[in-house]
Short mmCIF file of C-alpha atoms and ligand atoms in Angstrom, two decimals:
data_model
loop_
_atom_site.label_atom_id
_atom_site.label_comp_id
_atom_site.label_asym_id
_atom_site.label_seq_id
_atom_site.Cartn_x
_atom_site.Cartn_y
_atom_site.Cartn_z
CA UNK A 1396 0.00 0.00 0.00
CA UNK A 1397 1.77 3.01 -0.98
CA UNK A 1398 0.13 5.67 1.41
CA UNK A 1399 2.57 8.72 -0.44
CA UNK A 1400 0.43 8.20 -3.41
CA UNK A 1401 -3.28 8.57 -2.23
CA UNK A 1402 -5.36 11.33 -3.18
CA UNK A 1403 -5.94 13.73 -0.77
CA UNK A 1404 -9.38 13.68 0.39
CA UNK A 1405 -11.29 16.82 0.25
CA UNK A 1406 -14.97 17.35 2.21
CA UNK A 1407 -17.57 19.89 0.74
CA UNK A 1408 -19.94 21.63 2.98
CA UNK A 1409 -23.34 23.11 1.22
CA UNK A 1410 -25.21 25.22 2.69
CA UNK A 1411 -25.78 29.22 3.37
CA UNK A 1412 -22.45 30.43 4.55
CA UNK A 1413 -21.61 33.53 6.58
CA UNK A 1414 -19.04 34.56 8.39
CA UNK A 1415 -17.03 38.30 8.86
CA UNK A 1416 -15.11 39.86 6.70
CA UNK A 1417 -14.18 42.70 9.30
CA UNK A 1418 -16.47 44.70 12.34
CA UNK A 1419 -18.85 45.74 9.89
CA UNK A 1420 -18.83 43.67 7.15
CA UNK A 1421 -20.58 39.88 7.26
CA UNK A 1422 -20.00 37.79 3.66
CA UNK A 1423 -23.61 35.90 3.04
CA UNK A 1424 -22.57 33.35 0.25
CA UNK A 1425 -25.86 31.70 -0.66
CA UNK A 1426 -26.16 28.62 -1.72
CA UNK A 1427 -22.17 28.22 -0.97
CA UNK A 1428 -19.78 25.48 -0.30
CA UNK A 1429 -17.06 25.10 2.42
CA UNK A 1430 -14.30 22.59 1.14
CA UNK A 1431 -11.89 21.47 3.62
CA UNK A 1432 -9.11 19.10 3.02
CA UNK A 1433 -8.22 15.79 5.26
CA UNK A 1434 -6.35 18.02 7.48
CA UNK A 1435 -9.13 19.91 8.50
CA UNK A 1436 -7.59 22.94 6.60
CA UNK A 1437 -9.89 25.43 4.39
CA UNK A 1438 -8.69 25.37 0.95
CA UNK A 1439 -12.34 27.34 -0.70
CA UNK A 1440 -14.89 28.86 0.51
CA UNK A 1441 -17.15 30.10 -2.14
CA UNK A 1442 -20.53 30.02 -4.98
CA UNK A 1443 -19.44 28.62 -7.85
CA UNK A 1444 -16.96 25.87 -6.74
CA UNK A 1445 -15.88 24.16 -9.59
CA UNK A 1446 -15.80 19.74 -8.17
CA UNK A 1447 -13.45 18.74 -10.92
CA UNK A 1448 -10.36 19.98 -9.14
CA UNK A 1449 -11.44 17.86 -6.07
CA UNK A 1450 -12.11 14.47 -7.46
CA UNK A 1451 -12.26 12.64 -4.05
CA UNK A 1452 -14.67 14.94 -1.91
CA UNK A 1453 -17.17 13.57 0.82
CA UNK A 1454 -20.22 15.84 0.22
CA UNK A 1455 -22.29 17.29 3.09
CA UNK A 1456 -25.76 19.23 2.34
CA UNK A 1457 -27.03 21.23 5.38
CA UNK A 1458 -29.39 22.89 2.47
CA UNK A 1459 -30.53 25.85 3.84
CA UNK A 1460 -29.37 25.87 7.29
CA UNK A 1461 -26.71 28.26 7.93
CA UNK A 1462 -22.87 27.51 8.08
CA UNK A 1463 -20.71 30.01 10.46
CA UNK A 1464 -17.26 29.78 12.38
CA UNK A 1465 -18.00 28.49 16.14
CA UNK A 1466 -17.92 30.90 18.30
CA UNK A 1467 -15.13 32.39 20.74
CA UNK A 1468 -15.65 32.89 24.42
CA UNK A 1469 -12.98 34.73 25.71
CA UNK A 1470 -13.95 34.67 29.74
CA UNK A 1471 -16.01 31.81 32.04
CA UNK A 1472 -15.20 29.77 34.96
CA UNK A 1473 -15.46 26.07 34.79
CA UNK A 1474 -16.77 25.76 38.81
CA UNK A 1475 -18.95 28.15 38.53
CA UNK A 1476 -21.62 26.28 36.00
CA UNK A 1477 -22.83 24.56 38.88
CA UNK A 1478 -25.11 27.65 39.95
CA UNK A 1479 -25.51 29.88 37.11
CA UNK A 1480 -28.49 32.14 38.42
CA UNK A 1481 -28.18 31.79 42.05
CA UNK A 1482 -27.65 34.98 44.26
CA UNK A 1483 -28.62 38.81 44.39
CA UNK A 1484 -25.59 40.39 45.76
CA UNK A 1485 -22.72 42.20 43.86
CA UNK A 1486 -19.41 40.65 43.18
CA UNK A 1487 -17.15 40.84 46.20
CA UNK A 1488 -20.42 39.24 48.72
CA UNK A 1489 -21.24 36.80 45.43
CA UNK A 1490 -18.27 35.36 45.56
CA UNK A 1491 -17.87 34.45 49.14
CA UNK A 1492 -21.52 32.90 49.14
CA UNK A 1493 -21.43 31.06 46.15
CA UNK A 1494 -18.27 30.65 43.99
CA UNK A 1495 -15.58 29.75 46.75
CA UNK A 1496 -17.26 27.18 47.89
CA UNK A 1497 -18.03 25.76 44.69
CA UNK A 1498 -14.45 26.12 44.02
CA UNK A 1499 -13.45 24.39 47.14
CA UNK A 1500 -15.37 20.86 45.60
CA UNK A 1501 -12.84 20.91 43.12
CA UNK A 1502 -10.58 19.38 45.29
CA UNK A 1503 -12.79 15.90 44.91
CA UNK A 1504 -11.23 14.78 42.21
CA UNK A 1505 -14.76 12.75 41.48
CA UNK A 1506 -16.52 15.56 41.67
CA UNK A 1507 -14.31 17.30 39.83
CA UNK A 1508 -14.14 14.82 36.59
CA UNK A 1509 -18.02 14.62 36.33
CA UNK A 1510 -18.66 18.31 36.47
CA UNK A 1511 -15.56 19.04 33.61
CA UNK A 1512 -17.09 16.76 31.41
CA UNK A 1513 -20.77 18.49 31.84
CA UNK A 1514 -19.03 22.09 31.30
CA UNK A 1515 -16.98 20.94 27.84
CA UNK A 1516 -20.04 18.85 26.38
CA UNK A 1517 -22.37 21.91 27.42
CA UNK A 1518 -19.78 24.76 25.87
CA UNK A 1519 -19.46 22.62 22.55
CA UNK A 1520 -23.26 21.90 22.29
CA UNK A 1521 -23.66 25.72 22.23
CA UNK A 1522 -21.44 26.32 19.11
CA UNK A 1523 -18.21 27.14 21.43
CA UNK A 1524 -14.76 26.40 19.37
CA UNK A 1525 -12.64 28.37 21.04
CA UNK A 1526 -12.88 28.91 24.97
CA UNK A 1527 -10.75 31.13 27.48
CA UNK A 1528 -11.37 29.01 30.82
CA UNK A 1529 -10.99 29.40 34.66
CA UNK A 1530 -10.58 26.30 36.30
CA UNK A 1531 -9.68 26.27 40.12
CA UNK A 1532 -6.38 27.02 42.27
CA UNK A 1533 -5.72 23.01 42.47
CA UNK A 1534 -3.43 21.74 40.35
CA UNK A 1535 -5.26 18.56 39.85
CA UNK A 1536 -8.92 19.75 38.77
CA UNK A 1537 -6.58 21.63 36.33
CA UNK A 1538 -4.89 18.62 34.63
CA UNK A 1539 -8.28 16.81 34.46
CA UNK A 1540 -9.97 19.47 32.33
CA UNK A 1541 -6.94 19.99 30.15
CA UNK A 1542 -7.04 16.55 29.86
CA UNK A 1543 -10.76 16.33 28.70
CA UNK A 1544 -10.63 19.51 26.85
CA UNK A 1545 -7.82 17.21 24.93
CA UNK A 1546 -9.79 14.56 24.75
CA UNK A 1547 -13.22 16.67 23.35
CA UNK A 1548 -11.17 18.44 20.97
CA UNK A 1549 -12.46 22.14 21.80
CA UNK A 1550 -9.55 24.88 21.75
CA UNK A 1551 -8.84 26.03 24.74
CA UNK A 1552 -6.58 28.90 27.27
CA UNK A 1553 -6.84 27.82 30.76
CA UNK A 1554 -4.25 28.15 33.66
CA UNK A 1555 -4.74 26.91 37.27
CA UNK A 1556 -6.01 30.47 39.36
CA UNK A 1557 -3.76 31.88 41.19
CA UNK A 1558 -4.78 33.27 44.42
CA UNK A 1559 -2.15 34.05 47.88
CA UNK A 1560 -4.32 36.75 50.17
CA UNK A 1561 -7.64 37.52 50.74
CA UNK A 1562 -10.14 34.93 49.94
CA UNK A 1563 -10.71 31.36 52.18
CA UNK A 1564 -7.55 29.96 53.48
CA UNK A 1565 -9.25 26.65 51.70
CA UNK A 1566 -8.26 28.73 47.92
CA UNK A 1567 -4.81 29.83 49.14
CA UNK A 1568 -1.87 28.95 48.59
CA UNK A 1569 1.95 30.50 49.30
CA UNK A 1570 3.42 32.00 46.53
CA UNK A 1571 6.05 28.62 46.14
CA UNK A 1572 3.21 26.47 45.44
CA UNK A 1573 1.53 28.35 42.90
CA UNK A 1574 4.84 29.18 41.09
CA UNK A 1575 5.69 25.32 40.96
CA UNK A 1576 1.71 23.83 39.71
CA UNK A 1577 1.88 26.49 37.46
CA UNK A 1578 4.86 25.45 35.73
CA UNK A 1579 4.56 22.31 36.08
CA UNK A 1580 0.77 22.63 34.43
CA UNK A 1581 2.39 24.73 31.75
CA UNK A 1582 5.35 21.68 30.77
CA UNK A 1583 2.12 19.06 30.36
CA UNK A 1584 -0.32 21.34 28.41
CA UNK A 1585 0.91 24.44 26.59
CA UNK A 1586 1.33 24.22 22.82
CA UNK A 1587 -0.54 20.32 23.40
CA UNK A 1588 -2.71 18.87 21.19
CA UNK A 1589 -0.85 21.35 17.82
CA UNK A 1590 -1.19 24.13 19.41
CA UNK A 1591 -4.91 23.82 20.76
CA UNK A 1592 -4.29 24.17 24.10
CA UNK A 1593 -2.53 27.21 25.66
CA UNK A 1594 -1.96 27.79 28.86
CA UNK A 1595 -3.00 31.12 30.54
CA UNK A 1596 -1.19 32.56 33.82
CA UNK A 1597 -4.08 33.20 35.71
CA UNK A 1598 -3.70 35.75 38.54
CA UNK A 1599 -7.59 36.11 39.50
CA UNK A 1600 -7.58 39.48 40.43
CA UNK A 1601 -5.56 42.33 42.26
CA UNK A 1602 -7.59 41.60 45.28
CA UNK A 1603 -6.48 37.99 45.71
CA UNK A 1604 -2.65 38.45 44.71
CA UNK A 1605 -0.21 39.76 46.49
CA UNK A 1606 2.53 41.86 44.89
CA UNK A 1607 5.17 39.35 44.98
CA UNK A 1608 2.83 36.60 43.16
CA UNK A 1609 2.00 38.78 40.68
CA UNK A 1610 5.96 39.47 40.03
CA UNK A 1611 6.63 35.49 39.70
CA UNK A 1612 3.53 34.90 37.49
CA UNK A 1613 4.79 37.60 35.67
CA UNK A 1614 7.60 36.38 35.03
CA UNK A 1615 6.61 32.89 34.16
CA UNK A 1616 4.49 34.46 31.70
CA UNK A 1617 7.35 36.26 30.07
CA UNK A 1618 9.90 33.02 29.91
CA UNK A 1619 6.93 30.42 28.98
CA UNK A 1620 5.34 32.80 25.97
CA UNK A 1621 1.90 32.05 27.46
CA UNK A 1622 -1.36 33.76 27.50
CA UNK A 1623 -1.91 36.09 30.61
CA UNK A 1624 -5.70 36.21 32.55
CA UNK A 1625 -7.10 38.17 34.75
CA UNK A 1626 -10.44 41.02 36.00
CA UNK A 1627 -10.53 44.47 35.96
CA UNK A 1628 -12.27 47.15 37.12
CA UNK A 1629 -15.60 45.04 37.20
CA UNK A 1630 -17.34 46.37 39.88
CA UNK A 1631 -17.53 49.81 42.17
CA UNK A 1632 -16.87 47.53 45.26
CA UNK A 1633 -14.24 45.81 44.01
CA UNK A 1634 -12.29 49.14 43.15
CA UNK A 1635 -12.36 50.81 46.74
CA UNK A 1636 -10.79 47.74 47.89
CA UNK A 1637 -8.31 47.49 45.83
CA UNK A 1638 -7.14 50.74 46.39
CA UNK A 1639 -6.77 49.94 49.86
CA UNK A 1640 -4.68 46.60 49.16
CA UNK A 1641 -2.43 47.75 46.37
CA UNK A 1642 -1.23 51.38 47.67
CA UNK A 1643 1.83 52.11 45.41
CA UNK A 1644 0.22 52.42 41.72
CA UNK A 1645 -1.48 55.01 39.99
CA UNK A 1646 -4.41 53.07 39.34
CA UNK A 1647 -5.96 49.56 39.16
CA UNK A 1648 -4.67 49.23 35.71
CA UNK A 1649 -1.10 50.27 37.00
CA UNK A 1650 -1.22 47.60 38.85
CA UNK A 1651 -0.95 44.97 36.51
CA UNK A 1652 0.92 47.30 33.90
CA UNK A 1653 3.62 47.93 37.12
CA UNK A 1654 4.31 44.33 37.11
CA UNK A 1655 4.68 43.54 33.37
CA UNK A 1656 1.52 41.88 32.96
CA UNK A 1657 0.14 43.59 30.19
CA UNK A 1658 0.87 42.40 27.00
CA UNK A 1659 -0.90 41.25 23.19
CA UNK A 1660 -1.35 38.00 25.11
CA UNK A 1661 -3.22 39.33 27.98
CA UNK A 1662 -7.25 39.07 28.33
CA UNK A 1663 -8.70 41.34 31.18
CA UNK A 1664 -12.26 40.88 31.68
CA UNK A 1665 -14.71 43.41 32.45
CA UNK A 1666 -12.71 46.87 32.28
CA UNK A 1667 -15.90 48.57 33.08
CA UNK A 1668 -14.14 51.74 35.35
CA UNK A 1669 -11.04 53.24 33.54
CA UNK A 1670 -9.80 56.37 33.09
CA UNK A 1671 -8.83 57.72 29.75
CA UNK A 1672 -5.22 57.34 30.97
CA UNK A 1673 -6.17 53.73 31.94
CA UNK A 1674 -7.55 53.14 28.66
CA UNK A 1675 -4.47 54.55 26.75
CA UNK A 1676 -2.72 52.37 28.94
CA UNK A 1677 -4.84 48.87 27.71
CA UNK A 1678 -4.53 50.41 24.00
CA UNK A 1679 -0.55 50.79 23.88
CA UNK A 1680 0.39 46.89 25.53
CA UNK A 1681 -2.00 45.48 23.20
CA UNK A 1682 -3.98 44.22 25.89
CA UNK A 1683 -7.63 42.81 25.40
CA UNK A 1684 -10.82 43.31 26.88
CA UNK A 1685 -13.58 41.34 27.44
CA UNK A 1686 -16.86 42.48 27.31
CA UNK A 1687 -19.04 40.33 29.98
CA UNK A 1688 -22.62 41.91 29.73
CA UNK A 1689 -24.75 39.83 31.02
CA UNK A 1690 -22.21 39.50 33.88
CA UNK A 1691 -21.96 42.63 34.33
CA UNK A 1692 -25.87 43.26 34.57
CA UNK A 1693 -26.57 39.89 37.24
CA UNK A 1694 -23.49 41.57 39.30
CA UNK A 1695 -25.04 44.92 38.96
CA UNK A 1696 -21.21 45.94 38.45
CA UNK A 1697 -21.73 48.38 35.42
CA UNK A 1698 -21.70 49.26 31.65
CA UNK A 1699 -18.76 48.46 29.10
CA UNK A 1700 -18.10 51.66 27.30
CA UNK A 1701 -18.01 49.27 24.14
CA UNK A 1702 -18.01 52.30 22.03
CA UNK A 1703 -15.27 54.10 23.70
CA UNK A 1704 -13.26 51.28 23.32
CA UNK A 1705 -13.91 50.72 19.53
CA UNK A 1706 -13.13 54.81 18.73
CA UNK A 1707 -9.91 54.06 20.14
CA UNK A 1708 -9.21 51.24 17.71
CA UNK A 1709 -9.34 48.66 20.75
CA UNK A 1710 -9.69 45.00 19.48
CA UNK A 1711 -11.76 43.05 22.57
CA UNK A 1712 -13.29 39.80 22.98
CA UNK A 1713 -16.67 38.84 23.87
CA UNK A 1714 -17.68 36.80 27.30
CA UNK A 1715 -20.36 34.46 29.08
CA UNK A 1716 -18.30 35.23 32.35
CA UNK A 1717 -20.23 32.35 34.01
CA UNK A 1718 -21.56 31.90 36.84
CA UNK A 1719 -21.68 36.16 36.59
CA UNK A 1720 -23.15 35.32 33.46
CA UNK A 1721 -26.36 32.76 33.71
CA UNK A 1722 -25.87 31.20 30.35
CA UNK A 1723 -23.10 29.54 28.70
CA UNK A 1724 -24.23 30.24 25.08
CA UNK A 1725 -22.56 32.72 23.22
CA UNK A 1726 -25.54 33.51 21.14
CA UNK A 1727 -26.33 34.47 24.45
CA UNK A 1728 -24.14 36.80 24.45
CA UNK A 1729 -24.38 38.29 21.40
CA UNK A 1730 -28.09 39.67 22.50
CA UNK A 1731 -26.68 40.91 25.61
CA UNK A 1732 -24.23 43.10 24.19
CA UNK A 1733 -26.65 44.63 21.87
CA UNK A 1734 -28.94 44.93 24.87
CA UNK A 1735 -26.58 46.34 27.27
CA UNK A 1736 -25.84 49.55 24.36
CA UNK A 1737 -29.45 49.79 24.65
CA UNK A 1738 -29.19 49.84 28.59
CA UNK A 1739 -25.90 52.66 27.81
CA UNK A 1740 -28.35 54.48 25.26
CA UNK A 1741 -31.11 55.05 27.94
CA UNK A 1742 -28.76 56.26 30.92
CA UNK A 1743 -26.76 58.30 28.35
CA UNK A 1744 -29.88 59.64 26.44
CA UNK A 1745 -27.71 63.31 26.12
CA UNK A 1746 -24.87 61.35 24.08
CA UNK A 1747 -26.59 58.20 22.69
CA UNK A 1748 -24.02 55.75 20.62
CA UNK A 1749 -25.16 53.65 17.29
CA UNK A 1750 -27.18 50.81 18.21
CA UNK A 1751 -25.24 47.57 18.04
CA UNK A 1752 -26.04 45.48 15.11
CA UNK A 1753 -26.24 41.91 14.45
CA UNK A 1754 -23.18 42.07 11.90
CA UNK A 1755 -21.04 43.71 15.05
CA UNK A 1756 -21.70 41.00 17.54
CA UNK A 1757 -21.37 38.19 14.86
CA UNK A 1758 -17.88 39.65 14.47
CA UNK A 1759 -17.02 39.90 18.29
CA UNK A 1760 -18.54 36.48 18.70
CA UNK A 1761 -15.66 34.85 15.85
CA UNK A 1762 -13.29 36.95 13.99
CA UNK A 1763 -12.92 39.81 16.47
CA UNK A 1764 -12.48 37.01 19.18
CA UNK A 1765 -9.65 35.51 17.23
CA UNK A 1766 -8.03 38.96 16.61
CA UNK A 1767 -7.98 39.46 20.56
CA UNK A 1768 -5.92 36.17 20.63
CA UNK A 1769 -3.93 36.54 17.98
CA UNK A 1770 -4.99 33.46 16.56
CA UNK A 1771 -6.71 35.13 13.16
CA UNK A 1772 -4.22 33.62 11.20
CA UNK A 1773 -5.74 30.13 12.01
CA UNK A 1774 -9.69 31.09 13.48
CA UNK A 1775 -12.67 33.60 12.94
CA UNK A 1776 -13.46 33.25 9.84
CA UNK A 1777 -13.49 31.27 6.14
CA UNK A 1778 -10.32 32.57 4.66
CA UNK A 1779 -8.32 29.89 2.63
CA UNK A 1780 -6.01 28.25 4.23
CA UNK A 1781 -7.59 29.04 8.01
CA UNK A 1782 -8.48 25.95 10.27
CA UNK A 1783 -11.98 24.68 9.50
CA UNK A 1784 -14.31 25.36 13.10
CA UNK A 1785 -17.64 26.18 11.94
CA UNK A 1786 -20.91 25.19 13.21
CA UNK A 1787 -24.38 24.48 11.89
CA UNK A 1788 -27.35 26.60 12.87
CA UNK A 1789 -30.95 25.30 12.39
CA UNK A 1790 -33.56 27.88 13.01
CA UNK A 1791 -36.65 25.38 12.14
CA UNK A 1792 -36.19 24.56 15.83
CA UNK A 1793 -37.03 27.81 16.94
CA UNK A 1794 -39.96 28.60 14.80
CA UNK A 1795 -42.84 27.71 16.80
CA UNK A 1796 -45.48 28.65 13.37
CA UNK A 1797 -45.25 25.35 11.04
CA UNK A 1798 -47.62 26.78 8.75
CA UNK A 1799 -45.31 30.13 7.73
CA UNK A 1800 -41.91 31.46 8.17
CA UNK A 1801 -41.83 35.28 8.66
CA UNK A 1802 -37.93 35.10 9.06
CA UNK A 1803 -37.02 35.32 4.93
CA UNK A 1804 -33.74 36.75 4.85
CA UNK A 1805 -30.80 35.67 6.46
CA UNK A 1806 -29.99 38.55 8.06
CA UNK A 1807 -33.39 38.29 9.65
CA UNK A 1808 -32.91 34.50 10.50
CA UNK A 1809 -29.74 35.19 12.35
CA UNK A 1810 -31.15 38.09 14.41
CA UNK A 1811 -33.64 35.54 15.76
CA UNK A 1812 -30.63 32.77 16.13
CA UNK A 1813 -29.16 35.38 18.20
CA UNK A 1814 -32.60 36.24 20.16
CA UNK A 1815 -33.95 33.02 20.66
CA UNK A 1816 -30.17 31.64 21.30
CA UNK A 1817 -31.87 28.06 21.88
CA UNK A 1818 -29.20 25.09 22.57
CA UNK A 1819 -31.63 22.93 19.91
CA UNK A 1820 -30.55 25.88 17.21
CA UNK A 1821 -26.64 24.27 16.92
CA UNK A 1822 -27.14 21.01 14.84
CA UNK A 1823 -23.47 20.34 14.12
CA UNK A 1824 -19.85 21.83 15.12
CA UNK A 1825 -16.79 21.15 13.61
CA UNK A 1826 -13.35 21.68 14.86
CA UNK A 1827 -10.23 21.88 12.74
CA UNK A 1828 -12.56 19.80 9.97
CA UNK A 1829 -13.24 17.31 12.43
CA UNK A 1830 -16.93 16.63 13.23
CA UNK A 1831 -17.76 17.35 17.38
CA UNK A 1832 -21.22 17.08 17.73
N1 GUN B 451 -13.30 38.70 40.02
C1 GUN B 451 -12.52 37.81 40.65
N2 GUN B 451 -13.01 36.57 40.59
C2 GUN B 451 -14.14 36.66 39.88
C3 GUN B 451 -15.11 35.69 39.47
O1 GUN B 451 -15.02 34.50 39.73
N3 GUN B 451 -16.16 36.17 38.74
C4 GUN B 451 -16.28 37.48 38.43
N4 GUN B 451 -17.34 37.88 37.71
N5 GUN B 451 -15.40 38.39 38.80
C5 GUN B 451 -14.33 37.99 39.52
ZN1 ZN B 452 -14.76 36.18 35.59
#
């Protein structure tokens, strides 16, 4: 059997295809054709694709379902899926009542197993490719969800959280252990699985890090090349106390800028309560937001000036933020951040902004999430030569009138994809060519 000699095989996928071609700007190819190769790479994406020049192709016809990249979530926490919805308070009481001590569980290895696999199955039946993850401080829980994240085949930036002062002495540890799981976690899992899996130094927040741990993580960050995570500037709460734990810095965003933790490769979530000079600060390290609105509504913590941030030529992700967030989908999401520039529009009704469109959040959702990461050379969208993640969304499940259809066009169809954002909506999802789900 001479294996050098076999055709490539090449996989065509009909149906109505969309995806962004920048912020404002989403290609509708309809009918059009996906073809990926064996590798799960995207060699054509187009109308008129001309099957001669791919004499071996496998062909799939989703018809008139729609075909888009899967989707990006740039900031939830694996423990917290366990109570999505539960609590009134704000963040710094939340968190105390309901997310340390779901975090503490984590240490049950048992428990810790079953609830991984529920939060990887659950993110990939949604349409999520591409996930920025907290998992918990222990080093263990840590390696089991790389592990299954390996094993599921979802890309994926995780790091163990990283935590020495101020929350349970059950989530601390000394600055020695955290330095050595995180390396150690880093050796197994960054770059694994070609580059699907990248670690991300994970200092939780100012609050919870002392000075010192933030210089070592820092550090680690620098000599390993890995992504950085962390919050900021979430909540009103949260920023008195900071001030009073971190005295020597100009500002909460100083504080991670003093100690070299601001880079390209750093994701801050929230960044609800900067300053212009904060802002200029974020803009010239590269370093990316993420927008967490329906976080930032359950927490009560505040409004992302989304169009501050865009004026200023600011690439940022979008987030579920769960358990802030109540819902793991990122269609979710979408609607929320349109919802929340309504919510800005209507407390700002002197200076109202441009409603935010469908075509925006699409983008934030894939292309602009991929951007953030720097990964738009492989993800976002249906380039040539880009890895082939793309989902399949079926909006017969959400159209409760089976005598008419008042959704014609697609842009119409995807605002109620979007509204609706119903789990039974995903059909399929593909990573890297490779069929998930
Ligand atoms: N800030 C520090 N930890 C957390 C967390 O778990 N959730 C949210 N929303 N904010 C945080
Ligand atoms: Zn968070």
């Amino acid at each position: 059997l001479n294996l050098e000699n076999k055709p490539k095989q090449f996989f065509a996928y009909k149906g109505i295809i969309v995806h962004s071609i920048s912020r404002h700007e989403l290609e509708i190819i309809n009918p059009g054709v996906l073809i990926v190769d064996e590798d799960g790479t995207i060699v054509e994406t187009g109308k008129d694709v001309d099957f001669h020049s791919y004499p071996n192709v496998i062909i799939h016809d989703f018809k008139q379902k729609i075909i888009c990249p899967g989707f990006i979530d740039l900031h939830l926490h694996l423990p917290q899926y366990e109570f999505v919805g539960l609590g009134s308070e704000q963040l710094l009481s939340w968190l105390k009542k309901y997310t340390f001590p779901a975090e503490k569980r984590y240490e049950d290895e048992a428990h810790a197993r079953a609830a991984i696999e529920v939060f990887f199955n659950e993110l990939l039946h949604y349409g999520t490719t591409t996930a920025a993850v907290y998992p918990t401080i222990h080093r263990k829980s840590t390696d089991l969800a790389f592990g299954y994240a390996a094993h599921s085949g979802i890309r994926l930036i995780m790091g163990k959280v990283n935590m020495d002062q101020n929350a349970p002495d059950f989530l601390l540890q000394d600055i020695e252990q955290n330095v050595s799981e995180t390396l150690d976690l880093i050796d197994k899992w960054h770059g694994f699985n070609d580059g699907q899996l990248q670690y991300a130094v994970t200092p939780r927040f100012a609050i919870t890090c002392s000075s010192d741990l933030l210089t070592e993580l820092s550090a680690i960050a620098k000599d390993k090349n890995t992504y950085i995570q962390s919050h900021l500037a979430e909540n009103r709460d949260e920023l008195k106390s900071v001030k009073t734990i971190h005295k020597n810095h100009d500002s909460y965003t100083h504080i991670y800028a003093d100690h070299g933790l601001l880079s390209s490769k750093t994701l801050m979530a929230h960044c609800i309560y900067l300053s212009d000079e904060e802002i200029d600060l974020i803009k010239e390290t590269n370093t990316t937001p993420v927008h967490c609105p329906t976080s930032n509504r359950f927490l009560q913590s505040g409004i992302f000036p989304l169009r501050e941030f865009e004026s200023k030529g600011i690439n940022f992700g979008i987030g579920t933020d769960v358990a802030g967030g109540y819902e793991i989908s990122l269609l979710h999401e979408m609607k929320e951040v349109i919802e929340m520039g309504k919510m800005y529009n209507i407390l700002n009704y002197t200076n109202p902004q441009p409603t935010i469109t469908m075509e925006e959040v699409m983008y934030y959702g894939t292309l602009g999430g991929a951007i953030a990461i720097g990964q738009e050379d492989r993800l976002g969208n249906f380039q040539k030569g880009k890895e082939a993640d793309f989902i399949v969304l079926d909006d017969d499940t959400i159209n409760p009138y089976h005598e008419f259809d008042n959704y014609q066009t697609v842009s119409d169809r995807l605002y109620r994809l979007i509204y609706r954002s119903s789990k039974e909506s995903i059909q399929s999802v593909f990573i890297k060519g490779k069929r998930i789900r």
